[in-house]
Amino acid sequence: MSPSPSPTTRFAPAPTGRLHLGHLANAIFVWGLGRARGGRVLLRIEDHDRGRCRPEYEAALLDDLDRLGLAADEPSTPALRAGPSSYRQSDNAPAYQAALAQLGTATAVYACDCTRATFAGWRDAHGEPWSGPGCPGECATRGLEPRGDRTIRAALGDGIESWTELLGGPRSGAVAPNGDLPVRDRDGNWTYGFCVVVDDLRHDVDLVVRGEDLIEATPDQVRLGRLLGRGAPPAFAHHPLVLREDGSKLSKADGATSLGELLDAGRTVPELVGTAAHAVGLAPSDAPLSLDSAGALAARRLSPSAGPPPGSSGSDR
Ligand SMILES: [Zn+2]
């Protein structure tokens, strides 16, 4: 499926720490690809994990976006500060509850009491990791009562799902290779893999721009969307990650790369944009760049199968 001519995409950070250079690189791709295709950018607060998210991190995140000049088409940062929002996951439990009920009409949704020890026990007994679909305890057949200490899983089936990948051509992958999708975890949190699909569906997101570490999650998300009644999957653009010098993924624990602290220390927005763009291979050096210029560099990475930008004869933006 080709991406729609004017897509809706989203920037969707989790307030589990300060924004860092990896988020800025993601933002360059989100805004760059979205704008290049004449689309809209939504802002979504992914605070589904109530144990790890903090209101003070969300407040800092919104301030950082304002300082960076990253403005979504919807919602505004003042709207998010003002109170509950359709774009904050913790405000939308009824939407996930309704989606779970709908999912239950399409496939098996079941309580699972498998723990990490269950998976480890399988590996010890069989000499290889357990692989899906289902779960090692075969909980789908056990009729366990949903309880606070049990995971809720949805049977996604098996086979292959394919999708349009705007930064590298068509992709496909196996569904549920590591087991049926957890929808709600043992602590009662809705999961990332469930929330993003429900949110992208209810907000009409049809272009998902994110780091390449999430490619493996994509087949499950495409299948889940279909089970929830989505006609065609979104198009995806999985981009390179900002890595540490040792090649590992940057995380929120890397305090020295917090964007807010770098700005506090006197770095300018174009300097940070140039650093982030260089770190993911968009720019040959880390010279300062405007957000628009960096976004244009990201848009040049669009694969030919993505087609020309609407109304464009080859210009950058
Ligand atoms: Zn189980």
PDB file of C-alpha atoms and ligand atoms in Angstrom:
ATOM      1  CA  MET A   1       0.000   0.000   0.000  1.00  0.00           C
ATOM      2  CA  SER A   2       1.305   3.463  -0.855  1.00  0.00           C
ATOM      3  CA  PRO A   3       1.302   6.105   1.858  1.00  0.00           C
ATOM      4  CA  SER A   4      -1.548   8.559   1.652  1.00  0.00           C
ATOM      5  CA  PRO A   5      -0.695  11.835  -0.103  1.00  0.00           C
ATOM      6  CA  SER A   6      -1.115  13.933   3.054  1.00  0.00           C
ATOM      7  CA  PRO A   7      -0.283  11.631   5.932  1.00  0.00           C
ATOM      8  CA  THR A   8      -0.845  12.074   9.633  1.00  0.00           C
ATOM      9  CA  THR A   9       2.188  11.143  11.679  1.00  0.00           C
ATOM     10  CA  ARG A  10       3.114  11.552  15.339  1.00  0.00           C
ATOM     11  CA  PHE A  11       5.891  12.374  17.765  1.00  0.00           C
ATOM     12  CA  ALA A  12       5.254  10.130  20.750  1.00  0.00           C
ATOM     13  CA  PRO A  13       7.740  10.361  23.617  1.00  0.00           C
ATOM     14  CA  ALA A  14       7.334   8.558  26.941  1.00  0.00           C
ATOM     15  CA  PRO A  15       7.822  10.792  30.009  1.00  0.00           C
ATOM     16  CA  THR A  16      10.180   8.357  31.723  1.00  0.00           C
ATOM     17  CA  GLY A  17      13.126  10.766  31.637  1.00  0.00           C
ATOM     18  CA  ARG A  18      14.388  13.890  29.900  1.00  0.00           C
ATOM     19  CA  LEU A  19      14.373  14.196  26.110  1.00  0.00           C
ATOM     20  CA  HIS A  20      17.803  13.399  24.647  1.00  0.00           C
ATOM     21  CA  LEU A  21      19.563  13.560  21.291  1.00  0.00           C
ATOM     22  CA  GLY A  22      17.813  10.361  20.182  1.00  0.00           C
ATOM     23  CA  HIS A  23      14.453  12.069  20.573  1.00  0.00           C
ATOM     24  CA  LEU A  24      15.691  15.032  18.588  1.00  0.00           C
ATOM     25  CA  ALA A  25      16.861  12.752  15.774  1.00  0.00           C
ATOM     26  CA  ASN A  26      13.430  11.118  15.793  1.00  0.00           C
ATOM     27  CA  ALA A  27      11.759  14.543  15.715  1.00  0.00           C
ATOM     28  CA  ILE A  28      13.868  15.533  12.684  1.00  0.00           C
ATOM     29  CA  PHE A  29      12.554  12.489  10.825  1.00  0.00           C
ATOM     30  CA  VAL A  30       8.953  12.872  12.071  1.00  0.00           C
ATOM     31  CA  TRP A  31       8.620  16.534  11.143  1.00  0.00           C
ATOM     32  CA  GLY A  32      10.850  16.201   8.074  1.00  0.00           C
ATOM     33  CA  LEU A  33       9.019  13.272   6.491  1.00  0.00           C
ATOM     34  CA  GLY A  34       5.599  14.508   7.594  1.00  0.00           C
ATOM     35  CA  ARG A  35       6.096  17.995   6.192  1.00  0.00           C
ATOM     36  CA  ALA A  36       7.784  16.737   3.000  1.00  0.00           C
ATOM     37  CA  ARG A  37       4.619  14.824   2.235  1.00  0.00           C
ATOM     38  CA  GLY A  38       2.292  17.688   3.132  1.00  0.00           C
ATOM     39  CA  GLY A  39       1.133  15.943   6.280  1.00  0.00           C
ATOM     40  CA  ARG A  40       0.253  16.709   9.886  1.00  0.00           C
ATOM     41  CA  VAL A  41       2.236  15.956  13.026  1.00  0.00           C
ATOM     42  CA  LEU A  42       0.459  14.937  16.235  1.00  0.00           C
ATOM     43  CA  LEU A  43       2.051  14.984  19.685  1.00  0.00           C
ATOM     44  CA  ARG A  44       1.255  12.018  21.918  1.00  0.00           C
ATOM     45  CA  ILE A  45       2.336  11.490  25.513  1.00  0.00           C
ATOM     46  CA  GLU A  46       3.042   7.762  25.868  1.00  0.00           C
ATOM     47  CA  ASP A  47       2.646   7.380  29.611  1.00  0.00           C
ATOM     48  CA  HIS A  48       1.033   3.940  29.574  1.00  0.00           C
ATOM     49  CA  ASP A  49       3.661   2.620  32.013  1.00  0.00           C
ATOM     50  CA  ARG A  50       2.411   4.198  35.219  1.00  0.00           C
ATOM     51  CA  GLY A  51       5.325   2.844  37.218  1.00  0.00           C
ATOM     52  CA  ARG A  52       8.009   4.593  35.161  1.00  0.00           C
ATOM     53  CA  CYS A  53       6.346   7.816  33.993  1.00  0.00           C
ATOM     54  CA  ARG A  54       6.478  10.998  36.065  1.00  0.00           C
ATOM     55  CA  PRO A  55       4.463  14.233  35.754  1.00  0.00           C
ATOM     56  CA  GLU A  56       7.666  16.243  36.179  1.00  0.00           C
ATOM     57  CA  TYR A  57       9.173  14.496  33.165  1.00  0.00           C
ATOM     58  CA  GLU A  58       6.108  15.376  31.099  1.00  0.00           C
ATOM     59  CA  ALA A  59       6.361  19.003  32.216  1.00  0.00           C
ATOM     60  CA  ALA A  60      10.043  19.102  31.252  1.00  0.00           C
ATOM     61  CA  LEU A  61       9.295  17.386  27.945  1.00  0.00           C
ATOM     62  CA  LEU A  62       6.708  20.022  26.998  1.00  0.00           C
ATOM     63  CA  ASP A  63       9.087  22.818  27.993  1.00  0.00           C
ATOM     64  CA  ASP A  64      11.881  21.238  25.934  1.00  0.00           C
ATOM     65  CA  LEU A  65       9.641  20.988  22.858  1.00  0.00           C
ATOM     66  CA  ASP A  66       8.807  24.690  23.194  1.00  0.00           C
ATOM     67  CA  ARG A  67      12.465  25.629  23.557  1.00  0.00           C
ATOM     68  CA  LEU A  68      13.388  23.526  20.523  1.00  0.00           C
ATOM     69  CA  GLY A  69      10.600  25.023  18.400  1.00  0.00           C
ATOM     70  CA  LEU A  70       9.004  21.641  17.751  1.00  0.00           C
ATOM     71  CA  ALA A  71       5.311  22.506  17.473  1.00  0.00           C
ATOM     72  CA  ALA A  72       2.798  19.790  16.615  1.00  0.00           C
ATOM     73  CA  ASP A  73      -0.311  20.561  14.598  1.00  0.00           C
ATOM     74  CA  GLU A  74      -2.273  18.985  17.454  1.00  0.00           C
ATOM     75  CA  PRO A  75      -2.325  19.261  20.440  1.00  0.00           C
ATOM     76  CA  SER A  76      -0.469  22.383  21.532  1.00  0.00           C
ATOM     77  CA  THR A  77       1.786  22.188  24.585  1.00  0.00           C
ATOM     78  CA  PRO A  78      -0.493  24.626  26.514  1.00  0.00           C
ATOM     79  CA  ALA A  79      -3.442  22.323  25.784  1.00  0.00           C
ATOM     80  CA  LEU A  80      -1.560  19.389  27.298  1.00  0.00           C
ATOM     81  CA  ARG A  81      -0.537  21.451  30.323  1.00  0.00           C
ATOM     82  CA  ALA A  82      -4.162  22.551  30.838  1.00  0.00           C
ATOM     83  CA  GLY A  83      -5.509  19.098  31.702  1.00  0.00           C
ATOM     84  CA  PRO A  84      -6.777  15.784  30.348  1.00  0.00           C
ATOM     85  CA  SER A  85      -6.209  15.155  26.661  1.00  0.00           C
ATOM     86  CA  SER A  86      -7.074  12.619  24.015  1.00  0.00           C
ATOM     87  CA  TYR A  87      -3.338  12.627  23.286  1.00  0.00           C
ATOM     88  CA  ARG A  88      -2.164  11.515  26.745  1.00  0.00           C
ATOM     89  CA  GLN A  89      -2.449   7.762  27.219  1.00  0.00           C
ATOM     90  CA  SER A  90      -3.118   7.874  30.968  1.00  0.00           C
ATOM     91  CA  ASP A  91      -6.237   9.966  30.260  1.00  0.00           C
ATOM     92  CA  ASN A  92      -7.701   7.400  27.884  1.00  0.00           C
ATOM     93  CA  ALA A  93      -8.222   4.132  29.735  1.00  0.00           C
ATOM     94  CA  PRO A  94     -11.814   3.872  28.389  1.00  0.00           C
ATOM     95  CA  ALA A  95     -10.461   3.835  24.818  1.00  0.00           C
ATOM     96  CA  TYR A  96      -8.134   0.928  25.622  1.00  0.00           C
ATOM     97  CA  GLN A  97     -10.874  -0.888  27.545  1.00  0.00           C
ATOM     98  CA  ALA A  98     -13.212  -0.535  24.557  1.00  0.00           C
ATOM     99  CA  ALA A  99     -10.511  -1.712  22.161  1.00  0.00           C
ATOM    100  CA  LEU A 100      -9.843  -4.722  24.369  1.00  0.00           C
ATOM    101  CA  ALA A 101     -13.545  -5.598  24.323  1.00  0.00           C
ATOM    102  CA  GLN A 102     -13.623  -5.239  20.546  1.00  0.00           C
ATOM    103  CA  LEU A 103     -10.494  -7.339  20.203  1.00  0.00           C
ATOM    104  CA  GLY A 104     -12.195 -10.061  22.218  1.00  0.00           C
ATOM    105  CA  THR A 105     -14.848 -10.361  19.514  1.00  0.00           C
ATOM    106  CA  ALA A 106     -12.149 -10.919  16.859  1.00  0.00           C
ATOM    107  CA  THR A 107      -9.738 -13.292  18.576  1.00  0.00           C
ATOM    108  CA  ALA A 108      -8.903 -15.015  21.840  1.00  0.00           C
ATOM    109  CA  VAL A 109      -8.013 -12.665  24.692  1.00  0.00           C
ATOM    110  CA  TYR A 110      -6.865 -14.506  27.795  1.00  0.00           C
ATOM    111  CA  ALA A 111      -5.226 -14.228  31.186  1.00  0.00           C
ATOM    112  CA  CYS A 112      -1.708 -15.644  31.408  1.00  0.00           C
ATOM    113  CA  ASP A 113       0.261 -16.437  34.537  1.00  0.00           C
ATOM    114  CA  CYS A 114       3.575 -17.076  32.783  1.00  0.00           C
ATOM    115  CA  THR A 115       6.467 -15.172  34.299  1.00  0.00           C
ATOM    116  CA  ARG A 116      10.068 -14.717  33.278  1.00  0.00           C
ATOM    117  CA  ALA A 117      10.744 -17.888  35.272  1.00  0.00           C
ATOM    118  CA  THR A 118       8.250 -19.756  33.059  1.00  0.00           C
ATOM    119  CA  PHE A 119      10.126 -18.710  29.934  1.00  0.00           C
ATOM    120  CA  ALA A 120      13.486 -19.504  31.569  1.00  0.00           C
ATOM    121  CA  GLY A 121      12.207 -22.911  32.653  1.00  0.00           C
ATOM    122  CA  TRP A 122      11.215 -23.719  29.093  1.00  0.00           C
ATOM    123  CA  ARG A 123      14.634 -22.744  27.835  1.00  0.00           C
ATOM    124  CA  ASP A 124      16.321 -24.930  30.451  1.00  0.00           C
ATOM    125  CA  ALA A 125      14.101 -27.893  29.626  1.00  0.00           C
ATOM    126  CA  HIS A 126      14.320 -27.611  25.828  1.00  0.00           C
ATOM    127  CA  GLY A 127      17.755 -26.147  25.260  1.00  0.00           C
ATOM    128  CA  GLU A 128      16.380 -23.214  23.232  1.00  0.00           C
ATOM    129  CA  PRO A 129      14.222 -20.174  23.905  1.00  0.00           C
ATOM    130  CA  TRP A 130      10.482 -20.628  23.745  1.00  0.00           C
ATOM    131  CA  SER A 131       8.964 -19.246  20.531  1.00  0.00           C
ATOM    132  CA  GLY A 132       5.376 -18.224  19.796  1.00  0.00           C
ATOM    133  CA  PRO A 133       2.575 -17.817  19.124  1.00  0.00           C
ATOM    134  CA  GLY A 134       0.759 -18.481  22.403  1.00  0.00           C
ATOM    135  CA  CYS A 135       2.748 -18.686  25.631  1.00  0.00           C
ATOM    136  CA  PRO A 136       4.817 -21.473  27.208  1.00  0.00           C
ATOM    137  CA  GLY A 137       2.126 -22.224  29.812  1.00  0.00           C
ATOM    138  CA  GLU A 138      -0.520 -22.673  27.095  1.00  0.00           C
ATOM    139  CA  CYS A 139      -2.663 -20.277  29.102  1.00  0.00           C
ATOM    140  CA  ALA A 140      -5.067 -19.718  26.180  1.00  0.00           C
ATOM    141  CA  THR A 141      -6.517 -23.170  26.923  1.00  0.00           C
ATOM    142  CA  ARG A 142      -6.573 -22.877  30.729  1.00  0.00           C
ATOM    143  CA  GLY A 143      -9.431 -20.428  31.274  1.00  0.00           C
ATOM    144  CA  LEU A 144      -7.596 -18.478  33.978  1.00  0.00           C
ATOM    145  CA  GLU A 145      -9.537 -15.687  35.668  1.00  0.00           C
ATOM    146  CA  PRO A 146      -8.137 -12.241  34.831  1.00  0.00           C
ATOM    147  CA  ARG A 147      -6.456 -10.987  38.003  1.00  0.00           C
ATOM    148  CA  GLY A 148      -4.185  -8.161  38.956  1.00  0.00           C
ATOM    149  CA  ASP A 149      -1.109 -10.383  38.877  1.00  0.00           C
ATOM    150  CA  ARG A 150      -1.816 -11.921  35.475  1.00  0.00           C
ATOM    151  CA  THR A 151      -0.907 -10.652  32.022  1.00  0.00           C
ATOM    152  CA  ILE A 152      -3.708 -10.234  29.511  1.00  0.00           C
ATOM    153  CA  ARG A 153      -2.643 -11.537  26.108  1.00  0.00           C
ATOM    154  CA  ALA A 154      -4.320 -11.407  22.710  1.00  0.00           C
ATOM    155  CA  ALA A 155      -3.881 -14.259  20.240  1.00  0.00           C
ATOM    156  CA  LEU A 156      -2.559 -12.687  17.052  1.00  0.00           C
ATOM    157  CA  GLY A 157      -2.287 -15.914  15.069  1.00  0.00           C
ATOM    158  CA  ASP A 158       0.863 -16.614  13.109  1.00  0.00           C
ATOM    159  CA  GLY A 159       2.192 -16.139   9.582  1.00  0.00           C
ATOM    160  CA  ILE A 160       3.725 -13.037   8.031  1.00  0.00           C
ATOM    161  CA  GLU A 161       2.681  -9.389   7.838  1.00  0.00           C
ATOM    162  CA  SER A 162       4.029  -6.934   5.239  1.00  0.00           C
ATOM    163  CA  TRP A 163       4.150  -3.164   5.228  1.00  0.00           C
ATOM    164  CA  THR A 164       5.367  -0.179   3.251  1.00  0.00           C
ATOM    165  CA  GLU A 165       8.734   0.980   4.600  1.00  0.00           C
ATOM    166  CA  LEU A 166       9.470   4.510   3.407  1.00  0.00           C
ATOM    167  CA  LEU A 167      13.168   4.392   4.289  1.00  0.00           C
ATOM    168  CA  GLY A 168      14.088   1.180   2.519  1.00  0.00           C
ATOM    169  CA  GLY A 169      11.336  -0.483   0.528  1.00  0.00           C
ATOM    170  CA  PRO A 170       8.753  -3.143   1.404  1.00  0.00           C
ATOM    171  CA  ARG A 171       9.296  -5.171   4.565  1.00  0.00           C
ATOM    172  CA  SER A 172       7.694  -8.177   6.159  1.00  0.00           C
ATOM    173  CA  GLY A 173       8.125 -10.218   9.307  1.00  0.00           C
ATOM    174  CA  ALA A 174       6.731 -13.047  11.411  1.00  0.00           C
ATOM    175  CA  VAL A 175       3.792 -12.382  13.717  1.00  0.00           C
ATOM    176  CA  ALA A 176       4.091 -13.235  17.428  1.00  0.00           C
ATOM    177  CA  PRO A 177       7.564 -14.837  17.261  1.00  0.00           C
ATOM    178  CA  ASN A 178       7.974 -14.322  21.009  1.00  0.00           C
ATOM    179  CA  GLY A 179       4.415 -15.168  22.019  1.00  0.00           C
ATOM    180  CA  ASP A 180       0.945 -13.663  21.886  1.00  0.00           C
ATOM    181  CA  LEU A 181       0.891  -9.931  22.450  1.00  0.00           C
ATOM    182  CA  PRO A 182       0.643  -8.746  26.050  1.00  0.00           C
ATOM    183  CA  VAL A 183      -2.167  -6.180  26.135  1.00  0.00           C
ATOM    184  CA  ARG A 184      -2.015  -5.445  29.852  1.00  0.00           C
ATOM    185  CA  ASP A 185       0.909  -6.399  32.044  1.00  0.00           C
ATOM    186  CA  ARG A 186       1.038  -8.005  35.483  1.00  0.00           C
ATOM    187  CA  ASP A 187       1.111  -4.570  37.090  1.00  0.00           C
ATOM    188  CA  GLY A 188      -2.099  -3.520  35.349  1.00  0.00           C
ATOM    189  CA  ASN A 189      -0.411  -1.247  32.774  1.00  0.00           C
ATOM    190  CA  TRP A 190      -1.663  -1.189  29.224  1.00  0.00           C
ATOM    191  CA  THR A 191       1.322  -2.157  27.081  1.00  0.00           C
ATOM    192  CA  TYR A 192       3.224  -0.150  24.524  1.00  0.00           C
ATOM    193  CA  GLY A 193       2.397  -2.648  21.762  1.00  0.00           C
ATOM    194  CA  PHE A 194      -1.332  -2.314  22.421  1.00  0.00           C
ATOM    195  CA  CYS A 195      -1.634   1.414  23.130  1.00  0.00           C
ATOM    196  CA  VAL A 196       0.219   2.612  20.048  1.00  0.00           C
ATOM    197  CA  VAL A 197      -1.972   0.578  17.710  1.00  0.00           C
ATOM    198  CA  VAL A 198      -5.186   1.742  19.401  1.00  0.00           C
ATOM    199  CA  ASP A 199      -3.967   5.354  19.394  1.00  0.00           C
ATOM    200  CA  ASP A 200      -2.795   5.327  15.783  1.00  0.00           C
ATOM    201  CA  LEU A 201      -6.184   3.947  14.780  1.00  0.00           C
ATOM    202  CA  ARG A 202      -8.294   6.410  16.802  1.00  0.00           C
ATOM    203  CA  HIS A 203      -6.194   9.392  15.679  1.00  0.00           C
ATOM    204  CA  ASP A 204      -6.062   8.359  12.006  1.00  0.00           C
ATOM    205  CA  VAL A 205      -2.271   8.082  12.010  1.00  0.00           C
ATOM    206  CA  ASP A 206      -1.163   6.572   8.715  1.00  0.00           C
ATOM    207  CA  LEU A 207       2.587   7.254   8.836  1.00  0.00           C
ATOM    208  CA  VAL A 208       4.624   5.891  11.738  1.00  0.00           C
ATOM    209  CA  VAL A 209       8.161   7.326  11.970  1.00  0.00           C
ATOM    210  CA  ARG A 210      10.347   5.742  14.643  1.00  0.00           C
ATOM    211  CA  GLY A 211      13.715   4.160  15.406  1.00  0.00           C
ATOM    212  CA  GLU A 212      14.804   0.997  13.686  1.00  0.00           C
ATOM    213  CA  ASP A 213      14.906  -0.847  17.013  1.00  0.00           C
ATOM    214  CA  LEU A 214      11.118  -1.133  16.682  1.00  0.00           C
ATOM    215  CA  ILE A 215      11.095  -2.927  13.323  1.00  0.00           C
ATOM    216  CA  GLU A 216      10.635  -6.262  15.068  1.00  0.00           C
ATOM    217  CA  ALA A 217       7.493  -5.008  16.813  1.00  0.00           C
ATOM    218  CA  THR A 218       5.906  -4.044  13.503  1.00  0.00           C
ATOM    219  CA  PRO A 219       4.394  -7.356  12.299  1.00  0.00           C
ATOM    220  CA  ASP A 220       2.481  -7.734  15.582  1.00  0.00           C
ATOM    221  CA  GLN A 221       1.258  -4.152  15.372  1.00  0.00           C
ATOM    222  CA  VAL A 222       0.098  -4.553  11.778  1.00  0.00           C
ATOM    223  CA  ARG A 223      -1.792  -7.732  12.734  1.00  0.00           C
ATOM    224  CA  LEU A 224      -3.303  -6.142  15.844  1.00  0.00           C
ATOM    225  CA  GLY A 225      -4.533  -3.204  13.797  1.00  0.00           C
ATOM    226  CA  ARG A 226      -6.235  -5.570  11.391  1.00  0.00           C
ATOM    227  CA  LEU A 227      -7.908  -7.446  14.259  1.00  0.00           C
ATOM    228  CA  LEU A 228      -9.163  -4.085  15.558  1.00  0.00           C
ATOM    229  CA  GLY A 229     -10.769  -3.350  12.199  1.00  0.00           C
ATOM    230  CA  ARG A 230      -8.094  -1.226  10.572  1.00  0.00           C
ATOM    231  CA  GLY A 231      -8.420  -1.459   6.765  1.00  0.00           C
ATOM    232  CA  ALA A 232      -4.827  -0.863   5.678  1.00  0.00           C
ATOM    233  CA  PRO A 233      -1.779  -0.643   7.933  1.00  0.00           C
ATOM    234  CA  PRO A 234       0.031   2.660   8.311  1.00  0.00           C
ATOM    235  CA  ALA A 235       3.182   3.223   6.282  1.00  0.00           C
ATOM    236  CA  PHE A 236       6.342   3.014   8.406  1.00  0.00           C
ATOM    237  CA  ALA A 237       9.682   4.788   8.359  1.00  0.00           C
ATOM    238  CA  HIS A 238      12.241   3.180  10.679  1.00  0.00           C
ATOM    239  CA  HIS A 239      15.295   5.407  10.946  1.00  0.00           C
ATOM    240  CA  PRO A 240      18.822   4.933  12.378  1.00  0.00           C
ATOM    241  CA  LEU A 241      19.340   5.430  16.101  1.00  0.00           C
ATOM    242  CA  VAL A 242      21.721   7.746  17.899  1.00  0.00           C
ATOM    243  CA  LEU A 243      24.319   5.390  19.339  1.00  0.00           C
ATOM    244  CA  ARG A 244      26.934   5.763  22.027  1.00  0.00           C
ATOM    245  CA  GLU A 245      30.551   5.488  21.005  1.00  0.00           C
ATOM    246  CA  ASP A 246      30.504   1.802  21.943  1.00  0.00           C
ATOM    247  CA  GLY A 247      27.607   1.222  19.523  1.00  0.00           C
ATOM    248  CA  SER A 248      24.901   0.731  22.155  1.00  0.00           C
ATOM    249  CA  LYS A 249      21.609   2.583  22.081  1.00  0.00           C
ATOM    250  CA  LEU A 250      21.374   5.958  23.779  1.00  0.00           C
ATOM    251  CA  SER A 251      18.960   5.978  26.690  1.00  0.00           C
ATOM    252  CA  LYS A 252      17.409   8.380  29.129  1.00  0.00           C
ATOM    253  CA  ALA A 253      20.073   7.357  31.608  1.00  0.00           C
ATOM    254  CA  ASP A 254      22.577   9.314  29.483  1.00  0.00           C
ATOM    255  CA  GLY A 255      22.097  12.500  31.450  1.00  0.00           C
ATOM    256  CA  ALA A 256      24.865  14.363  29.629  1.00  0.00           C
ATOM    257  CA  THR A 257      22.819  14.252  26.442  1.00  0.00           C
ATOM    258  CA  SER A 258      19.591  15.625  27.932  1.00  0.00           C
ATOM    259  CA  LEU A 259      18.435  18.341  25.545  1.00  0.00           C
ATOM    260  CA  GLY A 260      17.245  20.609  28.334  1.00  0.00           C
ATOM    261  CA  GLU A 261      20.595  20.463  30.100  1.00  0.00           C
ATOM    262  CA  LEU A 262      22.482  21.050  26.862  1.00  0.00           C
ATOM    263  CA  LEU A 263      20.350  24.146  26.196  1.00  0.00           C
ATOM    264  CA  ASP A 264      20.877  25.285  29.786  1.00  0.00           C
ATOM    265  CA  ALA A 265      24.616  24.951  29.228  1.00  0.00           C
ATOM    266  CA  GLY A 266      24.444  27.365  26.298  1.00  0.00           C
ATOM    267  CA  ARG A 267      24.181  25.068  23.303  1.00  0.00           C
ATOM    268  CA  THR A 268      21.862  26.481  20.636  1.00  0.00           C
ATOM    269  CA  VAL A 269      18.999  24.653  18.952  1.00  0.00           C
ATOM    270  CA  PRO A 270      20.782  24.591  15.549  1.00  0.00           C
ATOM    271  CA  GLU A 271      23.868  23.130  17.251  1.00  0.00           C
ATOM    272  CA  LEU A 272      21.819  20.351  18.819  1.00  0.00           C
ATOM    273  CA  VAL A 273      19.955  19.706  15.567  1.00  0.00           C
ATOM    274  CA  GLY A 274      23.273  19.492  13.696  1.00  0.00           C
ATOM    275  CA  THR A 275      24.671  17.079  16.271  1.00  0.00           C
ATOM    276  CA  ALA A 276      21.585  14.853  16.134  1.00  0.00           C
ATOM    277  CA  ALA A 277      21.444  14.907  12.322  1.00  0.00           C
ATOM    278  CA  HIS A 278      25.114  13.966  12.085  1.00  0.00           C
ATOM    279  CA  ALA A 279      24.709  11.167  14.647  1.00  0.00           C
ATOM    280  CA  VAL A 280      22.118   9.404  12.480  1.00  0.00           C
ATOM    281  CA  GLY A 281      24.006   9.923   9.228  1.00  0.00           C
ATOM    282  CA  LEU A 282      21.868  12.713   7.777  1.00  0.00           C
ATOM    283  CA  ALA A 283      24.645  15.314   7.725  1.00  0.00           C
ATOM    284  CA  PRO A 284      28.347  14.861   6.915  1.00  0.00           C
ATOM    285  CA  SER A 285      29.413  16.989   9.898  1.00  0.00           C
ATOM    286  CA  ASP A 286      27.834  18.225  13.107  1.00  0.00           C
ATOM    287  CA  ALA A 287      27.698  21.819  11.876  1.00  0.00           C
ATOM    288  CA  PRO A 288      24.619  23.750  13.077  1.00  0.00           C
ATOM    289  CA  LEU A 289      21.441  23.157  11.099  1.00  0.00           C
ATOM    290  CA  SER A 290      17.927  24.558  11.206  1.00  0.00           C
ATOM    291  CA  LEU A 291      15.138  22.099  11.905  1.00  0.00           C
ATOM    292  CA  ASP A 292      13.785  22.719   8.389  1.00  0.00           C
ATOM    293  CA  SER A 293      17.154  21.985   6.801  1.00  0.00           C
ATOM    294  CA  ALA A 294      17.603  18.797   8.822  1.00  0.00           C
ATOM    295  CA  GLY A 295      14.052  17.737   7.971  1.00  0.00           C
ATOM    296  CA  ALA A 296      14.806  18.260   4.291  1.00  0.00           C
ATOM    297  CA  LEU A 297      17.850  15.998   4.628  1.00  0.00           C
ATOM    298  CA  ALA A 298      15.620  13.344   6.222  1.00  0.00           C
ATOM    299  CA  ALA A 299      13.098  13.660   3.386  1.00  0.00           C
ATOM    300  CA  ARG A 300      15.857  12.923   0.860  1.00  0.00           C
ATOM    301  CA  ARG A 301      16.152   9.481   2.414  1.00  0.00           C
ATOM    302  CA  LEU A 302      12.622   8.570   1.337  1.00  0.00           C
ATOM    303  CA  SER A 303      12.762   5.498  -0.870  1.00  0.00           C
ATOM    304  CA  PRO A 304      11.701   5.944  -4.522  1.00  0.00           C
ATOM    305  CA  SER A 305       8.683   3.703  -3.870  1.00  0.00           C
ATOM    306  CA  ALA A 306       7.370   6.390  -1.531  1.00  0.00           C
ATOM    307  CA  GLY A 307       6.605   8.496  -4.603  1.00  0.00           C
ATOM    308  CA  PRO A 308       7.113  12.238  -5.070  1.00  0.00           C
ATOM    309  CA  PRO A 309       5.881  14.662  -2.426  1.00  0.00           C
ATOM    310  CA  PRO A 310       2.407  15.943  -3.290  1.00  0.00           C
ATOM    311  CA  GLY A 311       2.455  19.049  -5.483  1.00  0.00           C
ATOM    312  CA  SER A 312       6.229  18.968  -5.728  1.00  0.00           C
ATOM    313  CA  SER A 313       8.545  18.901  -8.700  1.00  0.00           C
ATOM    314  CA  GLY A 314      11.581  17.933  -6.720  1.00  0.00           C
ATOM    315  CA  SER A 315      12.054  20.756  -4.234  1.00  0.00           C
ATOM    316  CA  ASP A 316      13.273  19.927  -0.754  1.00  0.00           C
ATOM    317  CA  ARG A 317      10.193  20.882   1.205  1.00  0.00           C
TER     318      ARG A 317
HETATM  319 ZN    ZN B   1       0.950 -18.076  29.811  1.00  0.00          ZN
END
